[in-house]
Amino acid sequence: AQSVAQPEDQVNVAEGNPLTVKCTYSVSGNPYLFWYVQYPNRGLQFLLKYITGDNLVKGSYGFEAEFNKSQTSFHLKKPSALVSDSALYFCAVRDKGSGGSYIPTFGRGTSLIVHP
Amino acid sequence: SAVISQKPSRDICQRGTSLTIQCQVDSQVTMMFWYRQQPGQSLTLIATANQGSEATYESGFVIDKFPISRPNLTFSTLTVSNMSPEDSSIYLCSVGWGTGELFFGEGSRLTVL
């Protein structure tokens, strides 16, 4: 079974400050991990993914995420937040193993609010 | 990536009627999915749309209520049948190629009165 947790419903940060949106996961094998962003009244947009290799993954719009196997975490980060980053962020996981589903499991979402 | 067109983008429907949502992709895709999302909430997978065969439904969703067609590798439809106010939601089409990430349409916002 695969699951993902986003412990924060909402994250508030001032513009220009670094931001972190947290995600932890559970899979029986090795994970594929993803972050998506959803702006108001829009569909989800793919931001970045971890498949293998370097634990620090860089994605769109200056976002990055760090895979930590020992803590089973994949937190989304950005060094300097913009007001336009305000959106709903979803973490997703998929089990890489042969018995795993091709369908990812999504977290409940974290609303990021960046204050001017 | 892919360009995914969903129609209608929004609709207001009467109780007891049915609505068909279309999803058109600009390239052939391996996987197509239909999700439901309450505004500001997480996604719930309805079914996997299988090309040329019956869709695979998740627990809690049945073919009589949510019939799905996928006649080819670029097109799918989801019908919400015999609608009630509880069906008011955003319906999202999603596609992938087995590389892991999914790409989503803009969604169809349905309101049932």
CSV table of C-alpha atoms in Angstrom, one decimal:
chain,number,residue,atom,x,y,z
A,1,ALA,CA,0.0,0.0,0.0
A,2,GLN,CA,1.1,3.5,-0.6
A,3,SER,CA,0.1,6.7,1.2
A,4,VAL,CA,1.2,10.3,1.6
A,5,ALA,CA,0.7,12.8,4.3
A,6,GLN,CA,0.8,16.6,4.1
A,7,PRO,CA,0.7,17.6,7.8
A,8,GLU,CA,-0.1,21.3,7.2
A,9,ASP,CA,-3.4,22.5,5.8
A,10,GLN,CA,-1.9,26.0,5.3
A,11,VAL,CA,1.5,27.6,5.2
A,12,ASN,CA,1.9,31.3,5.5
A,13,VAL,CA,5.1,33.0,4.5
A,14,ALA,CA,6.2,36.6,3.8
A,15,GLU,CA,7.3,37.4,0.3
A,16,GLY,CA,11.1,37.1,-0.1
A,17,ASN,CA,11.4,34.6,2.7
A,18,PRO,CA,12.2,30.9,2.1
A,19,LEU,CA,9.3,28.5,2.1
A,20,THR,CA,8.8,24.8,2.9
A,21,VAL,CA,5.8,22.6,2.3
A,22,LYS,CA,6.1,19.3,4.0
A,23,CYS,CA,5.3,15.8,2.7
A,24,THR,CA,5.9,12.4,4.2
A,25,TYR,CA,5.2,9.1,2.4
A,26,SER,CA,4.8,5.4,2.9
A,27,VAL,CA,5.4,2.7,0.3
A,28,SER,CA,6.3,-0.9,0.5
A,29,GLY,CA,9.2,-0.6,-2.0
A,30,ASN,CA,11.1,2.4,-3.4
A,31,PRO,CA,9.1,5.5,-4.2
A,32,TYR,CA,8.4,7.8,-7.1
A,33,LEU,CA,7.6,11.2,-5.6
A,34,PHE,CA,5.9,14.2,-7.2
A,35,TRP,CA,4.8,17.7,-6.4
A,36,TYR,CA,2.0,19.4,-8.2
A,37,VAL,CA,0.6,23.0,-7.9
A,38,GLN,CA,-3.0,24.1,-8.5
A,39,TYR,CA,-3.8,27.7,-9.0
A,40,PRO,CA,-7.4,28.9,-8.4
A,41,ASN,CA,-9.9,27.5,-10.9
A,42,ARG,CA,-7.2,25.6,-12.8
A,43,GLY,CA,-6.1,22.0,-13.1
A,44,LEU,CA,-3.0,20.6,-11.4
A,45,GLN,CA,0.4,21.4,-12.9
A,46,PHE,CA,3.4,19.1,-12.5
A,47,LEU,CA,6.3,20.8,-10.7
A,48,LEU,CA,8.9,18.1,-10.1
A,49,LYS,CA,9.6,14.5,-9.4
A,50,TYR,CA,12.1,12.2,-7.8
A,51,ILE,CA,12.8,8.9,-9.4
A,52,THR,CA,16.3,8.1,-8.5
A,53,GLY,CA,19.7,9.7,-8.1
A,54,ASP,CA,20.4,13.1,-6.6
A,55,ASN,CA,18.3,13.6,-3.5
A,56,LEU,CA,17.8,17.3,-4.3
A,57,VAL,CA,15.4,17.7,-7.3
A,58,LYS,CA,14.9,21.0,-9.1
A,59,GLY,CA,11.7,21.8,-10.8
A,60,SER,CA,9.6,24.6,-12.3
A,61,TYR,CA,9.3,28.2,-11.1
A,62,GLY,CA,12.4,27.9,-8.9
A,63,PHE,CA,11.0,25.1,-6.7
A,64,GLU,CA,13.1,22.2,-5.4
A,65,ALA,CA,12.5,19.2,-3.2
A,66,GLU,CA,14.7,17.1,-1.1
A,67,PHE,CA,14.2,13.3,-0.9
A,68,ASN,CA,15.1,12.0,2.5
A,69,LYS,CA,14.8,8.2,2.6
A,70,SER,CA,15.5,7.8,6.4
A,71,GLN,CA,12.8,10.2,7.2
A,72,THR,CA,10.5,9.2,4.3
A,73,SER,CA,10.1,12.8,3.4
A,74,PHE,CA,10.0,14.9,0.3
A,75,HIS,CA,9.6,18.5,1.3
A,76,LEU,CA,9.1,21.2,-1.2
A,77,LYS,CA,11.2,24.3,-0.9
A,78,LYS,CA,11.9,27.6,-2.5
A,79,PRO,CA,14.6,30.1,-1.4
A,80,SER,CA,12.6,33.2,-1.9
A,81,ALA,CA,8.8,33.2,-2.0
A,82,LEU,CA,6.7,35.2,-4.4
A,83,VAL,CA,3.1,36.4,-3.9
A,84,SER,CA,2.4,34.6,-7.2
A,85,ASP,CA,3.4,31.3,-5.6
A,86,SER,CA,0.2,31.4,-3.5
A,87,ALA,CA,-1.7,28.2,-4.5
A,88,LEU,CA,-2.6,24.7,-3.5
A,89,TYR,CA,0.3,22.2,-3.5
A,90,PHE,CA,-0.1,18.5,-3.7
A,91,CYS,CA,2.4,15.8,-2.9
A,92,ALA,CA,2.0,12.4,-4.6
A,93,VAL,CA,3.7,9.0,-4.3
A,94,ARG,CA,3.8,5.9,-6.4
A,95,ASP,CA,5.5,2.6,-5.5
A,96,LYS,CA,8.2,1.8,-7.9
A,97,GLY,CA,8.1,-1.9,-7.2
A,98,SER,CA,6.7,-4.5,-9.6
A,99,GLY,CA,3.6,-5.0,-7.6
A,100,GLY,CA,2.9,-1.3,-7.3
A,101,SER,CA,0.1,0.6,-9.0
A,102,TYR,CA,0.9,3.0,-11.9
A,103,ILE,CA,-1.6,5.3,-10.2
A,104,PRO,CA,-0.1,7.8,-7.7
A,105,THR,CA,-1.7,8.5,-4.3
A,106,PHE,CA,-2.2,12.3,-3.7
A,107,GLY,CA,-1.9,14.1,-0.4
A,108,ARG,CA,-4.8,16.2,0.9
A,109,GLY,CA,-3.0,19.4,-0.3
A,110,THR,CA,-1.4,22.4,1.4
A,111,SER,CA,-2.5,25.9,0.8
A,112,LEU,CA,0.4,28.2,0.5
A,113,ILE,CA,-0.2,31.9,1.2
A,114,VAL,CA,2.5,34.4,0.5
A,115,HIS,CA,2.0,37.7,2.0
A,116,PRO,CA,3.3,40.9,0.4
B,1,SER,CA,3.9,17.1,-21.6
B,2,ALA,CA,0.5,17.4,-23.4
B,3,VAL,CA,-2.2,19.8,-24.2
B,4,ILE,CA,-5.4,18.5,-22.6
B,5,SER,CA,-8.7,20.1,-23.5
B,6,GLN,CA,-11.8,19.5,-21.3
B,7,LYS,CA,-15.3,20.5,-22.2
B,8,PRO,CA,-17.4,21.9,-20.7
B,9,SER,CA,-15.4,24.0,-18.4
B,10,ARG,CA,-18.4,24.5,-16.2
B,11,ASP,CA,-22.1,23.7,-16.2
B,12,ILE,CA,-25.2,24.0,-14.1
B,13,CYS,CA,-27.5,21.1,-14.3
B,14,GLN,CA,-30.8,20.0,-12.9
B,15,ARG,CA,-31.3,17.1,-10.6
B,16,GLY,CA,-31.9,13.8,-12.5
B,17,THR,CA,-30.2,14.8,-15.7
B,18,SER,CA,-26.9,13.5,-17.1
B,19,LEU,CA,-23.9,15.4,-18.3
B,20,THR,CA,-21.0,14.1,-20.5
B,21,ILE,CA,-17.6,15.6,-20.1
B,22,GLN,CA,-15.1,15.3,-22.9
B,23,CYS,CA,-11.3,15.1,-22.7
B,24,GLN,CA,-9.2,15.5,-25.8
B,25,VAL,CA,-5.4,15.2,-25.8
B,26,ASP,CA,-3.1,16.5,-28.5
B,27,SER,CA,-1.0,13.3,-28.5
B,28,GLN,CA,-1.4,9.6,-27.9
B,29,VAL,CA,-1.2,8.7,-24.2
B,30,THR,CA,-0.8,5.5,-22.4
B,31,MET,CA,-2.9,6.2,-19.4
B,32,MET,CA,-6.0,8.3,-18.9
B,33,PHE,CA,-7.8,8.9,-15.6
B,34,TRP,CA,-10.8,10.7,-14.3
B,35,TYR,CA,-10.6,12.4,-10.9
B,36,ARG,CA,-13.1,14.2,-8.8
B,37,GLN,CA,-12.2,17.2,-6.6
B,38,GLN,CA,-14.2,19.3,-4.2
B,39,PRO,CA,-12.9,22.9,-4.4
B,40,GLY,CA,-9.8,23.3,-2.3
B,41,GLN,CA,-9.7,19.6,-1.5
B,42,SER,CA,-7.7,16.6,-2.5
B,43,LEU,CA,-8.3,14.4,-5.6
B,44,THR,CA,-10.4,11.2,-5.6
B,45,LEU,CA,-9.8,8.8,-8.4
B,46,ILE,CA,-13.0,7.7,-10.1
B,47,ALA,CA,-11.6,5.3,-12.7
B,48,THR,CA,-8.9,4.5,-15.2
B,49,ALA,CA,-10.2,4.9,-18.8
B,50,ASN,CA,-9.0,1.9,-20.8
B,51,GLN,CA,-8.7,2.2,-24.6
B,52,GLY,CA,-11.1,-0.2,-26.3
B,53,SER,CA,-12.4,-1.8,-23.1
B,54,GLU,CA,-14.4,-1.1,-20.0
B,55,ALA,CA,-13.0,1.3,-17.5
B,56,THR,CA,-11.5,0.2,-14.2
B,57,TYR,CA,-13.5,1.8,-11.4
B,58,GLU,CA,-12.3,2.6,-7.9
B,59,SER,CA,-14.1,1.6,-4.8
B,60,GLY,CA,-17.3,3.6,-4.4
B,61,PHE,CA,-17.7,4.4,-8.1
B,62,VAL,CA,-19.8,2.3,-10.5
B,63,ILE,CA,-20.3,2.2,-14.2
B,64,ASP,CA,-24.0,2.9,-14.1
B,65,LYS,CA,-23.4,6.2,-12.4
B,66,PHE,CA,-20.1,7.2,-14.2
B,67,PRO,CA,-20.0,5.5,-17.6
B,68,ILE,CA,-16.7,6.2,-19.3
B,69,SER,CA,-15.6,5.7,-22.9
B,70,ARG,CA,-12.2,5.7,-24.5
B,71,PRO,CA,-12.4,4.9,-28.1
B,72,ASN,CA,-8.8,5.8,-28.9
B,73,LEU,CA,-5.5,6.9,-27.4
B,74,THR,CA,-6.4,10.6,-27.4
B,75,PHE,CA,-10.0,10.9,-26.3
B,76,SER,CA,-12.2,10.0,-23.4
B,77,THR,CA,-15.6,10.9,-22.0
B,78,LEU,CA,-17.0,10.7,-18.5
B,79,THR,CA,-20.8,10.9,-18.0
B,80,VAL,CA,-22.3,11.8,-14.7
B,81,SER,CA,-25.7,10.1,-14.7
B,82,ASN,CA,-28.9,10.8,-12.9
B,83,MET,CA,-27.2,13.7,-11.1
B,84,SER,CA,-28.0,14.9,-7.5
B,85,PRO,CA,-26.6,17.9,-5.6
B,86,GLU,CA,-24.0,15.6,-4.1
B,87,ASP,CA,-22.4,15.2,-7.6
B,88,SER,CA,-21.5,18.9,-7.6
B,89,SER,CA,-17.8,18.9,-7.9
B,90,ILE,CA,-14.8,19.5,-10.2
B,91,TYR,CA,-14.1,16.6,-12.6
B,92,LEU,CA,-10.5,16.4,-13.9
B,93,CYS,CA,-9.1,14.4,-16.8
B,94,SER,CA,-5.5,13.3,-16.3
B,95,VAL,CA,-3.0,11.6,-18.6
B,96,GLY,CA,0.4,9.9,-18.4
B,97,TRP,CA,2.9,7.8,-20.2
B,98,GLY,CA,4.2,5.6,-17.4
B,99,THR,CA,7.1,7.9,-16.7
B,100,GLY,CA,5.4,8.7,-13.4
B,101,GLU,CA,4.0,12.2,-13.6
B,102,LEU,CA,0.5,13.0,-14.7
B,103,PHE,CA,-0.8,16.0,-16.7
B,104,PHE,CA,-4.2,17.4,-16.0
B,105,GLY,CA,-6.9,19.2,-17.9
B,106,GLU,CA,-8.3,22.4,-16.6
B,107,GLY,CA,-11.3,20.7,-15.0
B,108,SER,CA,-15.0,20.7,-15.4
B,109,ARG,CA,-16.9,22.5,-12.6
B,110,LEU,CA,-20.3,20.9,-12.2
B,111,THR,CA,-23.1,22.4,-10.1
B,112,VAL,CA,-26.3,20.4,-9.7
B,113,LEU,CA,-29.4,22.1,-8.5
